[in-house]
Each structure stands twice: as C-alpha cells, then as structure tokens.
C-alpha cells in the first residue's frame, strides 16, 4: 500500500534511478518531495527491498536501543515500549508507513550522545558531532530548533566553548550541503527552479512565521536548568512550530479546507514532539543521568 509518505520516497528514487531530477518527482496527489536528501537516503535500503513499512518499525527499534544506552531501570523500558506500540500515533505510523517518529528519535539519540561526549574536544570528535548534525538536519530542517537549544544551553553552562561550537557548526553546514551533491550534479538549473527550500517555503509557512519559531528557540534555552530540560524544551519548541503552521493555514483559508480539502495541515507532525518528551521522562530513571544529563553549571552553582 502506497501512502503519501511512501509515495514521496518511491517517486524520489524512481526519478533518481531513471536519471531524472529527483525534486521534479510527484506523488499521486501531484505534490513535490519536500524533505531534505538524507531523509530519502535513510529510506533507500527499504526502497530497494520493496518494503517501506519496515522503516516505520525502525523507529521503535532505535528508541529501544536508546533506552538500553541510557540504562533505564526496570520495569520502565518494557512499560515505555508497551506504551508506544499500543499508542494510536504509532499504530497510525505503521499503517501509513510514516517515518516521523524515527526521524525525531534519531535527533533525540544524537543529543543524548552529544551530552555523553561533549567534553572531548579532539578533531575526530568535532568531525563526528558535526557530521551527525549535518546529516540529521538533512532529514527535516525543523530539527535545527532543537540543536539551537542544545548548543546555547551547553555554551551558557560552560559545557561547550563558543569556539568549539562554531567549528562544529561549520562542519555541520559542509556535511549538510554535501548531501545535496549526488542529486543536483548535472541538474543545476533544475535545482534553482525546484528544491526543498522552495517547496517548503511555498507550502509550509512564510518567512516571518519561520523566524518567529527560530527566535523562540533562541530564548527557550534560558529555561533549561539541567541538561534533561533540553529535551523538554525541544519538544515544546517543536509543538509551538507545528501549532504556528496549523494556525497560519487555518487563518489563510479555514480548518476544514486546510485539513480536509487541501491537506496543507497535517496533525501527524505533532508526533515529532513525542520522543523528546519521552526522553525527558526517562531521564529520571537513568543510571547514567549523572554522566551526561546533569549540567556542570548546576554542579558549580550547588558548590557555591
């Protein structure tokens, strides 16, 4: 069964393997693919085996791996996995072959990992962190809001220097750009006419509304008192951004037209918030919370 999610991936790779420009691919509804390149690269193995449904199941597998890495005390791992697999949102994910949950879980995993290794300032570590961020931003660029909160919080609390953050940011940008190269080489003029930035700016929200979400994320880190709060406020900023998108389209036409007729509003994107809120709740049950979830800023303050 092809849904709008699986159709976008299938049409993208069909165009690529037919030596056609990938962002001219159209779904059964006539829509152009909006996600960034690495979104489709993640789906390539599942496209090749002919079953994109496994991509939806990968979300719960990766989240279980994250729980094991955090060494969550029993019985919480079983309870959380049971909660997710029986939740309407995840049943919907599997039914329509969506990978929204997987994309968000990967971002949450990266933040957990970065808290673990942030004190290593070696070039190898900079390349690793910058590379991971660049690749994951090339799935859905809305996740930049989460990384803004992470970096501003770690800089503010002295866990990461400003200079190191700039270096990692530069590496991330280079890796992000590199993900486009295999798909735009030989299609320069086509890329200027049709690309995910144009598609998203014309379909999602105007620039002013996008800037509102970015400004909110730049101030959100001020509410983070400990590292675990980064997950909570990342979920909050994603919720606010999706709500802004909802409100904008509802005001532009109406809820009925945007939600039913034009499908410009998709409430399923609220799923993006869920892994971050779950990580925030799980932190209290982690045996490793003192390693990467407790801010050194808080420790210093307590000593004073």
XYZ file of N, CA and C in Angstrom, residues 15-17 24-25 56 71 87 94 106 116 122 133 156 162 165 181 217 238 245 258 260 263 272 282 286 301 303:
84
model
N 12.820 8.502 -9.821
C 13.411 9.547 -10.656
C 14.933 9.450 -10.674
N 15.511 9.196 -9.496
C 16.975 9.136 -9.404
C 17.534 8.009 -10.274
N 16.950 6.833 -10.164
C 17.457 5.687 -10.921
C 17.060 5.738 -12.396
N 11.733 16.914 -9.089
C 10.603 17.018 -10.005
C 9.654 15.842 -9.832
N 10.035 14.892 -8.999
C 9.173 13.736 -8.749
C 7.874 14.205 -8.101
N 9.014 2.307 9.277
C 8.190 2.728 10.412
C 8.542 1.924 11.656
N 20.547 3.070 30.034
C 20.475 2.183 31.204
C 19.296 2.542 32.107
N 0.047 2.824 21.384
C -0.499 4.176 21.242
C -1.066 4.371 19.840
N 2.670 3.000 11.555
C 2.873 1.732 10.856
C 1.866 1.579 9.725
N 15.942 9.819 16.110
C 17.348 9.967 15.728
C 17.933 11.271 16.261
N 27.053 12.976 26.151
C 27.997 11.971 26.653
C 29.437 12.293 26.256
N 38.633 16.785 20.683
C 39.524 16.340 19.614
C 38.895 16.596 18.250
N 25.176 15.959 12.973
C 24.216 17.066 12.921
C 23.890 17.423 11.476
N 26.127 28.219 27.434
C 25.770 29.028 28.614
C 26.255 28.384 29.904
N 32.407 28.457 22.985
C 31.818 29.101 21.814
C 32.625 28.773 20.561
N 31.851 25.301 19.399
C 30.510 25.262 18.812
C 30.526 25.797 17.381
N 24.750 17.075 -3.130
C 25.577 16.951 -4.330
C 25.210 15.771 -5.234
N 13.138 29.611 19.849
C 14.124 28.597 20.237
C 15.380 29.236 20.812
N 9.123 22.392 19.161
C 8.558 21.686 18.012
C 7.040 21.784 18.022
N 2.282 26.550 12.303
C 1.947 26.074 10.956
C 0.454 25.814 10.833
N -8.043 23.504 4.895
C -6.629 23.183 5.075
C -6.415 21.737 5.491
N -8.821 19.051 5.344
C -9.503 18.014 4.571
C -9.285 18.161 3.065
N -5.204 19.429 2.401
C -4.217 18.654 3.179
C -2.949 19.454 3.456
N 6.417 14.552 16.112
C 7.812 14.968 16.244
C 8.180 15.314 17.684
N 12.159 9.755 30.825
C 13.053 8.622 31.080
C 14.302 9.017 31.843
N 17.278 6.954 34.714
C 18.527 6.524 34.094
C 19.652 6.378 35.111
N 26.953 25.696 40.653
C 26.064 26.543 41.435
C 25.823 25.961 42.814
N 27.859 24.052 44.499
C 29.052 24.180 45.333
C 29.140 25.563 45.949
